[in-house]
Amino acid sequence: MPATVVVGAQWGDEGKGKIVDLLAQHSDVVCRYQGGPNAGHTIVVGDETFKIRAAPSGVISGKVSVIGAGCVVDPEVLIDELDELDARGIDTSKVVVSGNAHLIMPWHIAIDQASERRLGKLQIGTTRRGIGPCYADKASRIGIRVQDVLDPKILRQKIEVALAEKNVWLERVYEVEGFDLDEVATRYEGYARTLRQIVGDTSLLVDEALTAGKDVLFEGAQATLLDLDHGTYPFVTSSNPIASGAATGIGIGPTRIDRVLGVAKAYVTRVGEGPFPSEIEGSNQERLRNLGGEFGTVTGRSRRCGWLDLVALRYAVRVNGLTSLALTKLDVLSDFDELPVCVAYRLRDGSQTPHFPAHQSDFHHATPVWETLAGWREAIDGAASRMELPEPARRYVEFVERELKVPVELVGVGAGRQHVLA
Ligand code: GDP
Ligand code: IMO
Ligand code: MG
């Protein structure tokens, strides 16, 4: 089973980085297929903590680490990240970036920030890293790609064309300062020195690795419900985190993918705006946030916390074709007597459904139908196998398997690499 996609099954921050890091130990290539520095993946190895935004999580184990065509690259963030990892003794020499990946330019960040400010109460709550505006330019076919920085003449020309429009937009619509052609061109020519060394034909590289029978991991950033087409639009990111995005984002056929592992927390968190049916009311939300350390890796924002939502997870099973699940952070639930789980939604007309609503306004008004499971109130981070978990914790995991009809292959009981029960 050489090709495995690891995909977030909720609204992000499920612990994908940790699971990818673990699986990377037995893999040859790790690929990021979408997103950019909006991602924040935390990997704990021994007493070292790494926070990764741009590179695939496999970089920590010195694996071939591919940044695919479907990603957007902020060269400053990527280069700083690689420099920092190098300084910490991590071998980053096997990072390869697709020449087709789009570059986040300074005006993308400025527009992301200004448009969120302009939206006021209607804002999406983006990470303000320029993700949406960069993907918008890609779709409008006016983006600047990694391969464009390799030729200073082409780069300068493209920046000039872009600025002619972006500066008018920034100054007249958003009333903020525009950018200077020479300053931006010189800065990006500087980045080209590093990018030239790491650019490669990533579609071919992955195809050859798969053909040679190597183990390849495809790492999604963000998650199913943040997917541009299948998530809770408009409160989504601007790319396709779902599993099929791995094929388009890397440039391989969908028939090459063997397994799809969904990563879900044993509860749910969400950063940014948008409806969230199983969001906890009252003091237990803050209690769970503190117990789980639920503060954003990229922005430091408090993550909204909810009880496990099986309607949303059922949807993730469907749109990703999940073959198994990793259930992370089960240890965080050890402090509660009872654990509500959302098993269905009650809709506005009073009916109940096990399915994720197809229409935004139905989802907006959906309220959870709860089933309450017993808690266990004892630490579980020392368990060495699923059999060693207290019975209510085992039942919690089995309940998820039964409801979703998907095996839970891995259970997370702590942040470290060793804290995963197979
Ligand atoms: P990602 O974006 O999906 O990679 O997830 P983040 O790194 O943003 O957030 C997950 C957080 O939970 C990180 O701080 C991880 O170190 C931590 N974590 C991952 N798995 C577990 C687990 O099973 N138990 C606990 N207590 N923490 C975990
Ligand atoms: P990882 O990979 C959680 C959310 C933002 C916002 C929406 C759009 O660490 O799981 P964007 O900046 O992408 O245009 O913001 O998506 N968001 C994330 N939430 N984890 C992430 O990444 C996220 N990346 C984006 O909070 O609601
Ligand atoms: Mg994260």
CSV table of C-alpha atoms and ligand atoms in Angstrom, one decimal:
chain,number,residue,atom,x,y,z
A,1,MET,CA,0.0,0.0,0.0
A,2,PRO,CA,2.5,2.6,-1.0
A,3,ALA,CA,0.4,5.7,-1.5
A,4,THR,CA,-1.4,7.1,1.6
A,5,VAL,CA,-3.3,10.4,1.9
A,6,VAL,CA,-3.5,11.9,5.4
A,7,VAL,CA,-6.4,14.3,5.5
A,8,GLY,CA,-7.9,16.5,8.2
A,9,ALA,CA,-11.5,15.2,8.9
A,10,GLN,CA,-12.8,18.3,10.7
A,11,TRP,CA,-11.9,22.0,10.6
A,12,GLY,CA,-8.1,21.7,10.9
A,13,ASP,CA,-5.6,21.3,13.7
A,14,GLU,CA,-6.6,17.6,14.2
A,15,GLY,CA,-2.9,16.6,14.8
A,16,LYS,CA,-2.1,15.9,11.1
A,17,GLY,CA,1.5,17.0,11.6
A,18,LYS,CA,2.0,14.5,14.4
A,19,ILE,CA,0.4,11.6,12.5
A,20,VAL,CA,2.4,12.4,9.3
A,21,ASP,CA,5.6,12.6,11.3
A,22,LEU,CA,4.9,9.2,12.8
A,23,LEU,CA,4.0,7.5,9.5
A,24,ALA,CA,7.0,9.3,7.8
A,25,GLN,CA,9.3,7.1,9.9
A,26,HIS,CA,8.3,4.3,7.5
A,27,SER,CA,7.9,6.3,4.3
A,28,ASP,CA,10.2,7.4,1.6
A,29,VAL,CA,8.5,10.6,0.3
A,30,VAL,CA,6.2,13.1,2.0
A,31,CYS,CA,4.2,15.5,-0.1
A,32,ARG,CA,2.2,18.6,0.7
A,33,TYR,CA,-0.5,19.0,-2.0
A,34,GLN,CA,-2.3,22.3,-1.2
A,35,GLY,CA,-2.4,25.3,1.1
A,36,GLY,CA,0.4,27.5,2.2
A,37,PRO,CA,1.6,29.1,5.4
A,38,ASN,CA,-1.9,29.2,6.8
A,39,ALA,CA,-1.1,25.7,8.0
A,40,GLY,CA,0.5,25.2,11.4
A,41,HIS,CA,1.6,21.7,12.2
A,42,THR,CA,3.1,20.9,15.6
A,43,ILE,CA,5.5,18.0,15.9
A,44,VAL,CA,6.9,16.9,19.2
A,45,VAL,CA,10.0,14.7,19.1
A,46,GLY,CA,11.4,13.9,22.6
A,47,ASP,CA,11.7,17.3,24.3
A,48,GLU,CA,11.9,19.3,21.0
A,49,THR,CA,8.8,21.0,19.5
A,50,PHE,CA,8.7,21.9,15.8
A,51,LYS,CA,6.0,24.2,14.3
A,52,ILE,CA,5.9,23.7,10.6
A,53,ARG,CA,4.0,26.0,8.2
A,54,ALA,CA,5.4,25.6,4.7
A,55,ALA,CA,7.4,22.4,4.4
A,56,PRO,CA,5.8,18.9,4.5
A,57,SER,CA,6.0,17.4,8.0
A,58,GLY,CA,8.3,14.7,6.7
A,59,VAL,CA,11.1,17.2,6.7
A,60,ILE,CA,11.7,16.6,10.4
A,61,SER,CA,12.8,13.1,9.6
A,62,GLY,CA,15.0,14.2,6.7
A,63,LYS,CA,12.7,12.5,4.1
A,64,VAL,CA,12.2,13.6,0.5
A,65,SER,CA,9.7,16.4,1.1
A,66,VAL,CA,7.7,17.6,-1.9
A,67,ILE,CA,5.7,20.9,-2.1
A,68,GLY,CA,3.3,20.3,-5.0
A,69,ALA,CA,1.8,22.4,-7.7
A,70,GLY,CA,-1.4,22.8,-5.7
A,71,CYS,CA,0.4,24.7,-2.9
A,72,VAL,CA,1.0,28.4,-2.6
A,73,VAL,CA,4.4,29.4,-1.4
A,74,ASP,CA,5.4,32.4,0.6
A,75,PRO,CA,9.2,32.3,-0.2
A,76,GLU,CA,10.1,34.4,2.9
A,77,VAL,CA,8.2,32.0,5.2
A,78,LEU,CA,9.6,28.9,3.4
A,79,ILE,CA,13.2,30.0,3.4
A,80,ASP,CA,13.1,31.2,7.0
A,81,GLU,CA,11.5,27.9,8.0
A,82,LEU,CA,14.2,25.9,6.2
A,83,ASP,CA,17.0,28.1,7.7
A,84,GLU,CA,15.6,27.6,11.2
A,85,LEU,CA,15.3,23.8,10.8
A,86,ASP,CA,18.9,23.7,9.4
A,87,ALA,CA,20.0,25.6,12.4
A,88,ARG,CA,18.3,23.0,14.7
A,89,GLY,CA,20.2,20.2,13.0
A,90,ILE,CA,17.4,19.0,10.7
A,91,ASP,CA,18.5,17.9,7.2
A,92,THR,CA,16.4,20.0,4.8
A,93,SER,CA,18.4,19.1,1.7
A,94,LYS,CA,15.6,16.8,0.3
A,95,VAL,CA,13.0,19.5,0.0
A,96,VAL,CA,11.7,19.9,-3.5
A,97,VAL,CA,9.2,22.5,-4.7
A,98,SER,CA,7.1,22.4,-7.8
A,99,GLY,CA,7.8,25.2,-10.4
A,100,ASN,CA,4.0,25.3,-10.9
A,101,ALA,CA,3.3,26.3,-7.3
A,102,HIS,CA,2.1,29.9,-7.0
A,103,LEU,CA,3.9,32.5,-5.1
A,104,ILE,CA,2.3,34.6,-2.4
A,105,MET,CA,3.3,38.2,-3.2
A,106,PRO,CA,3.2,41.1,-0.8
A,107,TRP,CA,0.0,42.5,-2.3
A,108,HIS,CA,-1.8,39.2,-1.5
A,109,ILE,CA,-1.1,39.6,2.2
A,110,ALA,CA,-2.1,43.3,2.0
A,111,ILE,CA,-5.3,42.5,0.2
A,112,ASP,CA,-6.2,39.6,2.6
A,113,GLN,CA,-5.7,42.0,5.6
A,114,ALA,CA,-7.5,44.9,4.0
A,115,SER,CA,-10.5,42.9,2.8
A,116,GLU,CA,-11.0,41.2,6.2
A,117,ARG,CA,-11.0,44.7,7.8
A,118,ARG,CA,-13.4,45.9,5.2
A,119,LEU,CA,-15.8,42.9,5.8
A,120,GLY,CA,-15.9,43.8,9.5
A,121,LYS,CA,-18.6,41.6,11.2
A,122,LEU,CA,-18.9,39.5,8.0
A,123,GLN,CA,-15.2,38.6,7.9
A,124,ILE,CA,-14.1,35.0,7.4
A,125,GLY,CA,-11.4,35.1,10.0
A,126,THR,CA,-8.6,34.1,7.7
A,127,THR,CA,-5.1,33.7,8.8
A,128,ARG,CA,-4.3,36.9,6.8
A,129,ARG,CA,-1.4,35.2,5.1
A,130,GLY,CA,-2.5,36.1,1.6
A,131,ILE,CA,-3.9,32.6,0.8
A,132,GLY,CA,-7.2,33.6,-0.7
A,133,PRO,CA,-5.9,36.5,-2.9
A,134,CYS,CA,-3.1,34.3,-4.2
A,135,TYR,CA,-5.4,31.4,-5.2
A,136,ALA,CA,-7.8,34.0,-6.7
A,137,ASP,CA,-5.0,35.3,-9.0
A,138,LYS,CA,-4.1,31.7,-9.9
A,139,ALA,CA,-7.7,31.1,-11.0
A,140,SER,CA,-7.7,34.4,-12.9
A,141,ARG,CA,-4.5,33.3,-14.6
A,142,ILE,CA,-2.5,36.4,-13.5
A,143,GLY,CA,-0.5,34.6,-10.8
A,144,ILE,CA,3.2,34.5,-10.5
A,145,ARG,CA,4.7,31.0,-10.1
A,146,VAL,CA,7.9,29.6,-8.5
A,147,GLN,CA,9.3,29.0,-12.0
A,148,ASP,CA,8.9,32.7,-12.8
A,149,VAL,CA,11.5,33.8,-10.3
A,150,LEU,CA,14.2,31.8,-12.1
A,151,ASP,CA,14.4,34.4,-14.8
A,152,PRO,CA,14.8,37.9,-13.5
A,153,LYS,CA,13.5,39.5,-16.7
A,154,ILE,CA,10.3,37.5,-16.6
A,155,LEU,CA,9.9,38.1,-12.9
A,156,ARG,CA,10.2,41.9,-13.2
A,157,GLN,CA,7.8,41.9,-16.1
A,158,LYS,CA,5.2,39.9,-14.2
A,159,ILE,CA,5.5,42.0,-11.1
A,160,GLU,CA,5.1,45.2,-13.2
A,161,VAL,CA,1.9,43.9,-14.8
A,162,ALA,CA,0.5,42.8,-11.5
A,163,LEU,CA,1.4,46.0,-9.7
A,164,ALA,CA,-0.2,48.2,-12.4
A,165,GLU,CA,-3.5,46.7,-11.2
A,166,LYS,CA,-2.9,45.8,-7.6
A,167,ASN,CA,-1.6,49.2,-6.6
A,168,VAL,CA,-4.7,51.0,-8.0
A,169,TRP,CA,-6.8,48.5,-6.0
A,170,LEU,CA,-4.9,48.8,-2.8
A,171,GLU,CA,-4.7,52.6,-2.9
A,172,ARG,CA,-8.2,53.5,-4.3
A,173,VAL,CA,-10.4,50.7,-2.9
A,174,TYR,CA,-8.7,49.8,0.3
A,175,GLU,CA,-6.9,53.1,0.9
A,176,VAL,CA,-3.6,51.5,1.9
A,177,GLU,CA,-0.2,52.0,0.5
A,178,GLY,CA,0.9,50.2,-2.7
A,179,PHE,CA,4.2,48.5,-3.5
A,180,ASP,CA,7.3,49.6,-5.3
A,181,LEU,CA,8.3,47.6,-8.4
A,182,ASP,CA,12.1,47.8,-7.7
A,183,GLU,CA,11.8,46.9,-4.1
A,184,VAL,CA,9.6,43.8,-4.7
A,185,ALA,CA,11.6,42.6,-7.7
A,186,THR,CA,14.9,42.8,-5.8
A,187,ARG,CA,13.4,41.0,-2.8
A,188,TYR,CA,12.0,38.2,-5.0
A,189,GLU,CA,15.3,37.9,-7.0
A,190,GLY,CA,16.9,37.3,-3.7
A,191,TYR,CA,14.6,34.5,-2.9
A,192,ALA,CA,15.4,33.0,-6.3
A,193,ARG,CA,18.8,32.0,-5.1
A,194,THR,CA,17.2,29.4,-2.7
A,195,LEU,CA,14.3,28.5,-4.8
A,196,ARG,CA,16.5,27.7,-7.8
A,197,GLN,CA,18.2,25.0,-5.7
A,198,ILE,CA,15.0,23.3,-4.6
A,199,VAL,CA,12.7,23.6,-7.6
A,200,GLY,CA,12.0,20.3,-9.4
A,201,ASP,CA,9.6,18.3,-11.5
A,202,THR,CA,7.6,17.1,-8.5
A,203,SER,CA,4.9,15.2,-10.5
A,204,LEU,CA,7.6,13.1,-12.2
A,205,LEU,CA,9.4,12.6,-8.9
A,206,VAL,CA,6.3,11.2,-7.2
A,207,ASP,CA,5.3,9.1,-10.2
A,208,GLU,CA,8.8,7.5,-10.3
A,209,ALA,CA,8.8,6.9,-6.5
A,210,LEU,CA,5.4,5.2,-6.7
A,211,THR,CA,6.4,3.1,-9.8
A,212,ALA,CA,9.5,2.0,-7.8
A,213,GLY,CA,7.2,0.8,-5.0
A,214,LYS,CA,8.3,3.4,-2.6
A,215,ASP,CA,6.0,4.5,0.3
A,216,VAL,CA,4.6,8.0,-0.4
A,217,LEU,CA,2.6,10.1,2.0
A,218,PHE,CA,0.3,12.9,0.9
A,219,GLU,CA,-0.2,15.4,3.6
A,220,GLY,CA,-3.2,17.7,3.5
A,221,ALA,CA,-3.1,21.0,5.2
A,222,GLN,CA,-6.4,22.5,6.6
A,223,ALA,CA,-9.2,20.0,6.4
A,224,THR,CA,-12.4,18.6,4.9
A,225,LEU,CA,-14.8,21.3,6.2
A,226,LEU,CA,-12.4,24.0,5.1
A,227,ASP,CA,-12.4,22.7,1.5
A,228,LEU,CA,-13.3,25.3,-1.1
A,229,ASP,CA,-15.8,23.1,-2.9
A,230,HIS,CA,-17.1,20.8,-0.2
A,231,GLY,CA,-16.5,22.7,3.1
A,232,THR,CA,-18.7,25.2,4.9
A,233,TYR,CA,-18.4,27.9,2.3
A,234,PRO,CA,-17.7,30.8,2.5
A,235,PHE,CA,-16.0,30.1,5.8
A,236,VAL,CA,-13.4,27.9,4.1
A,237,THR,CA,-9.9,28.1,2.7
A,238,SER,CA,-9.2,28.7,-1.0
A,239,SER,CA,-7.9,25.3,-1.9
A,240,ASN,CA,-8.9,21.6,-1.8
A,241,PRO,CA,-7.7,19.8,1.3
A,242,ILE,CA,-9.9,16.7,0.6
A,243,ALA,CA,-8.2,13.5,-0.4
A,244,SER,CA,-8.8,13.8,-4.1
A,245,GLY,CA,-6.9,17.2,-3.9
A,246,ALA,CA,-3.8,15.1,-3.5
A,247,ALA,CA,-4.0,13.8,-7.1
A,248,THR,CA,-4.6,17.3,-8.6
A,249,GLY,CA,-2.3,19.1,-6.2
A,250,ILE,CA,0.7,16.8,-7.0
A,251,GLY,CA,-0.1,15.7,-10.5
A,252,ILE,CA,-0.7,12.0,-10.3
A,253,GLY,CA,-3.8,10.0,-11.3
A,254,PRO,CA,-6.4,9.3,-8.6
A,255,THR,CA,-5.9,5.6,-9.3
A,256,ARG,CA,-2.5,5.8,-7.7
A,257,ILE,CA,-3.9,6.4,-4.2
A,258,ASP,CA,-4.2,3.3,-2.1
A,259,ARG,CA,-5.3,4.5,1.3
A,260,VAL,CA,-6.9,7.5,2.9
A,261,LEU,CA,-6.4,8.1,6.6
A,262,GLY,CA,-8.6,10.7,8.1
A,263,VAL,CA,-7.3,12.5,11.2
A,264,ALA,CA,-10.0,13.6,13.7
A,265,LYS,CA,-9.7,14.9,17.2
A,266,ALA,CA,-11.8,13.1,19.8
A,267,TYR,CA,-13.6,16.4,20.0
A,268,VAL,CA,-13.7,19.3,17.6
A,269,THR,CA,-12.1,22.7,17.2
A,270,ARG,CA,-12.6,25.5,14.8
A,271,VAL,CA,-10.6,28.7,14.2
A,272,GLY,CA,-12.3,31.7,12.5
A,273,GLU,CA,-15.9,32.4,11.8
A,274,GLY,CA,-18.7,30.2,10.6
A,275,PRO,CA,-21.4,27.9,12.0
A,276,PHE,CA,-20.3,25.2,14.4
A,277,PRO,CA,-23.3,23.1,15.7
A,278,SER,CA,-21.5,21.1,18.4
A,279,GLU,CA,-19.7,24.1,19.8
A,280,ILE,CA,-19.8,23.8,23.6
A,281,GLU,CA,-21.9,26.2,25.6
A,282,GLY,CA,-20.8,27.4,29.0
A,283,SER,CA,-17.6,26.9,31.0
A,284,ASN,CA,-16.7,23.5,29.6
A,285,GLN,CA,-15.6,25.1,26.4
A,286,GLU,CA,-12.9,27.1,28.1
A,287,ARG,CA,-12.0,24.0,30.2
A,288,LEU,CA,-11.5,21.9,27.1
A,289,ARG,CA,-9.6,24.7,25.4
A,290,ASN,CA,-7.1,24.9,28.3
A,291,LEU,CA,-6.9,21.1,28.7
A,292,GLY,CA,-6.2,20.7,25.0
A,293,GLY,CA,-4.0,23.7,24.6
A,294,GLU,CA,-6.3,24.9,21.8
A,295,PHE,CA,-4.6,28.1,20.7
A,296,GLY,CA,-3.6,28.6,17.0
A,297,THR,CA,-0.2,27.6,15.9
A,298,VAL,CA,0.0,30.3,13.2
A,299,THR,CA,-2.1,33.2,14.7
A,300,GLY,CA,-2.3,32.3,18.4
A,301,ARG,CA,-6.0,32.8,18.3
A,302,SER,CA,-8.2,30.8,20.7
A,303,ARG,CA,-9.7,27.8,18.9
A,304,ARG,CA,-13.5,27.4,19.4
A,305,CYS,CA,-14.2,24.0,21.0
A,306,GLY,CA,-17.0,21.5,20.5
A,307,TRP,CA,-17.9,18.0,21.4
A,308,LEU,CA,-17.3,15.3,18.8
A,309,ASP,CA,-19.6,15.7,15.7
A,310,LEU,CA,-20.3,12.4,14.0
A,311,VAL,CA,-22.5,14.0,11.3
A,312,ALA,CA,-19.5,16.1,10.2
A,313,LEU,CA,-17.3,13.0,10.4
A,314,ARG,CA,-19.7,10.9,8.4
A,315,TYR,CA,-19.5,13.5,5.8
A,316,ALA,CA,-15.7,13.4,5.9
A,317,VAL,CA,-15.8,9.6,5.4
A,318,ARG,CA,-17.9,10.2,2.3
A,319,VAL,CA,-16.1,13.0,0.6
A,320,ASN,CA,-12.6,11.7,1.3
A,321,GLY,CA,-13.4,8.0,0.9
A,322,LEU,CA,-11.7,7.4,4.3
A,323,THR,CA,-10.3,3.9,4.7
A,324,SER,CA,-9.3,4.4,8.3
A,325,LEU,CA,-9.2,7.1,11.0
A,326,ALA,CA,-6.7,8.4,13.5
A,327,LEU,CA,-8.5,9.7,16.6
A,328,THR,CA,-6.2,12.2,18.3
A,329,LYS,CA,-6.2,13.9,21.7
A,330,LEU,CA,-8.4,11.3,23.5
A,331,ASP,CA,-6.3,12.0,26.6
A,332,VAL,CA,-7.7,15.6,26.7
A,333,LEU,CA,-11.2,14.1,27.4
A,334,SER,CA,-9.9,12.4,30.6
A,335,ASP,CA,-11.2,15.2,32.8
A,336,PHE,CA,-15.0,14.9,32.2
A,337,ASP,CA,-17.6,12.7,33.9
A,338,GLU,CA,-19.8,12.5,30.8
A,339,LEU,CA,-19.0,13.1,27.1
A,340,PRO,CA,-21.8,14.3,24.8
A,341,VAL,CA,-21.4,13.2,21.2
A,342,CYS,CA,-23.4,14.7,18.3
A,343,VAL,CA,-24.9,11.7,16.4
A,344,ALA,CA,-27.5,13.6,14.2
A,345,TYR,CA,-28.6,17.1,13.4
A,346,ARG,CA,-32.1,18.4,14.1
A,347,LEU,CA,-33.2,20.7,11.3
A,348,ARG,CA,-35.5,23.8,11.3
A,349,ASP,CA,-38.5,21.7,10.3
A,350,GLY,CA,-38.0,19.5,13.4
A,351,SER,CA,-36.7,16.5,11.4
A,352,GLN,CA,-33.5,14.7,12.2
A,353,THR,CA,-30.8,13.7,9.8
A,354,PRO,CA,-27.5,11.7,10.1
A,355,HIS,CA,-26.3,13.5,7.0
A,356,PHE,CA,-24.4,16.7,6.6
A,357,PRO,CA,-26.9,19.3,5.2
A,358,ALA,CA,-26.3,20.2,1.5
A,359,HIS,CA,-27.5,23.8,1.9
A,360,GLN,CA,-25.8,26.4,4.0
A,361,SER,CA,-28.9,27.8,5.7
A,362,ASP,CA,-29.9,24.3,6.8
A,363,PHE,CA,-26.4,23.8,8.3
A,364,HIS,CA,-26.6,27.3,9.9
A,365,HIS,CA,-29.8,26.4,11.8
A,366,ALA,CA,-28.9,22.7,12.6
A,367,THR,CA,-28.8,21.8,16.2
A,368,PRO,CA,-27.1,18.7,17.6
A,369,VAL,CA,-28.9,15.5,18.7
A,370,TRP,CA,-26.7,14.3,21.6
A,371,GLU,CA,-25.9,10.9,22.8
A,372,THR,CA,-24.0,10.9,26.2
A,373,LEU,CA,-21.2,8.5,26.7
A,374,ALA,CA,-19.4,7.8,30.0
A,375,GLY,CA,-16.1,9.5,30.8
A,376,TRP,CA,-13.2,7.7,32.5
A,377,ARG,CA,-11.5,10.4,34.7
A,378,GLU,CA,-8.1,8.9,34.8
A,379,ALA,CA,-4.9,9.7,32.9
A,380,ILE,CA,-4.4,7.6,29.7
A,381,ASP,CA,-1.2,8.9,28.4
A,382,GLY,CA,0.7,6.0,29.8
A,383,ALA,CA,-1.4,3.4,27.9
A,384,ALA,CA,0.7,1.2,25.6
A,385,SER,CA,-2.1,-0.3,23.6
A,386,ARG,CA,-5.8,0.2,23.1
A,387,MET,CA,-6.5,-2.8,25.3
A,388,GLU,CA,-4.8,-0.9,28.2
A,389,LEU,CA,-7.3,2.0,28.0
A,390,PRO,CA,-10.0,2.2,30.7
A,391,GLU,CA,-13.2,0.6,29.5
A,392,PRO,CA,-15.2,3.8,28.9
A,393,ALA,CA,-12.4,5.2,26.7
A,394,ARG,CA,-12.3,1.9,24.7
A,395,ARG,CA,-16.1,2.2,24.3
A,396,TYR,CA,-15.8,5.8,23.1
A,397,VAL,CA,-13.4,4.7,20.3
A,398,GLU,CA,-15.6,1.7,19.5
A,399,PHE,CA,-18.7,3.9,19.3
A,400,VAL,CA,-17.0,6.1,16.7
A,401,GLU,CA,-16.0,3.1,14.7
A,402,ARG,CA,-19.5,1.7,14.8
A,403,GLU,CA,-21.2,4.9,13.9
A,404,LEU,CA,-18.8,5.7,11.0
A,405,LYS,CA,-18.2,2.2,9.8
A,406,VAL,CA,-14.5,3.0,9.5
A,407,PRO,CA,-11.8,1.4,11.7
A,408,VAL,CA,-9.9,3.6,14.0
A,409,GLU,CA,-6.3,2.6,13.2
A,410,LEU,CA,-4.5,5.0,15.5
A,411,VAL,CA,-5.5,6.6,18.8
A,412,GLY,CA,-3.6,9.7,20.1
A,413,VAL,CA,-3.1,9.9,23.9
A,414,GLY,CA,-0.4,12.6,24.1
A,415,ALA,CA,1.6,15.0,21.9
A,416,GLY,CA,4.7,12.9,21.5
A,417,ARG,CA,5.6,10.5,18.7
A,418,GLN,CA,5.3,7.6,21.3
A,419,HIS,CA,1.8,8.6,22.4
A,420,VAL,CA,-0.1,6.9,19.6
A,421,LEU,CA,-1.8,3.5,20.1
A,422,ALA,CA,-1.9,1.4,16.9
B,1,GDP,P1,-2.3,20.0,12.6
B,1,GDP,O1,-2.5,21.4,12.1
B,1,GDP,O2,-3.5,19.1,12.2
B,1,GDP,O3,-1.0,19.4,12.4
B,1,GDP,O4,-2.5,20.2,14.2
B,1,GDP,P2,-1.8,21.3,15.2
B,1,GDP,O5,-0.4,21.0,15.3
B,1,GDP,O6,-2.2,22.6,14.7
B,1,GDP,O7,-2.6,21.1,16.5
B,1,GDP,C1,-2.6,19.8,17.2
B,1,GDP,C2,-2.0,20.0,18.6
B,1,GDP,O8,-2.3,18.9,19.4
B,1,GDP,C3,-0.5,20.2,18.6
B,1,GDP,O9,-0.1,21.0,19.6
B,1,GDP,C4,0.0,18.7,18.9
B,1,GDP,O10,1.2,18.7,19.5
B,1,GDP,C5,-1.1,18.3,19.8
B,1,GDP,N1,-1.4,16.8,19.7
B,1,GDP,C6,-1.5,16.0,18.6
B,1,GDP,N2,-2.0,14.8,19.0
B,1,GDP,C7,-2.2,14.8,20.3
B,1,GDP,C8,-2.7,13.9,21.2
B,1,GDP,O11,-3.1,12.7,20.9
B,1,GDP,N3,-2.8,14.3,22.5
B,1,GDP,C9,-2.5,15.5,22.9
B,1,GDP,N4,-2.6,15.9,24.2
B,1,GDP,N5,-2.0,16.4,22.1
B,1,GDP,C10,-1.9,16.1,20.8
B,2,IMO,P1,-3.9,23.4,9.7
B,2,IMO,O1,-3.2,22.8,8.5
B,2,IMO,C1,-7.3,25.6,11.2
B,2,IMO,C2,-9.0,28.6,8.6
B,2,IMO,C3,-8.9,30.1,9.0
B,2,IMO,C4,-10.2,30.6,8.4
B,2,IMO,C5,-10.3,29.9,7.1
B,2,IMO,C6,-9.7,30.7,5.9
B,2,IMO,O2,-2.9,23.8,10.8
B,2,IMO,O3,-5.0,22.5,10.1
B,2,IMO,P2,-7.2,31.2,5.1
B,2,IMO,O4,-6.1,32.0,5.8
B,2,IMO,O5,-6.9,29.8,4.8
B,2,IMO,O6,-7.8,32.0,3.9
B,2,IMO,O7,-8.4,31.2,6.2
B,2,IMO,O8,-9.6,28.7,7.3
B,2,IMO,N1,-7.8,27.9,8.5
B,2,IMO,C7,-7.4,27.0,9.4
B,2,IMO,N2,-8.0,26.6,10.6
B,2,IMO,N3,-6.2,25.0,10.8
B,2,IMO,C8,-5.6,25.4,9.7
B,2,IMO,O9,-4.5,24.8,9.2
B,2,IMO,C9,-6.2,26.5,8.9
B,2,IMO,N4,-5.8,27.1,7.8
B,2,IMO,C10,-6.8,28.0,7.5
B,2,IMO,O10,-8.9,30.2,10.4
B,2,IMO,O11,-11.3,30.3,9.2
B,3,MG,MG,-2.6,23.4,12.7
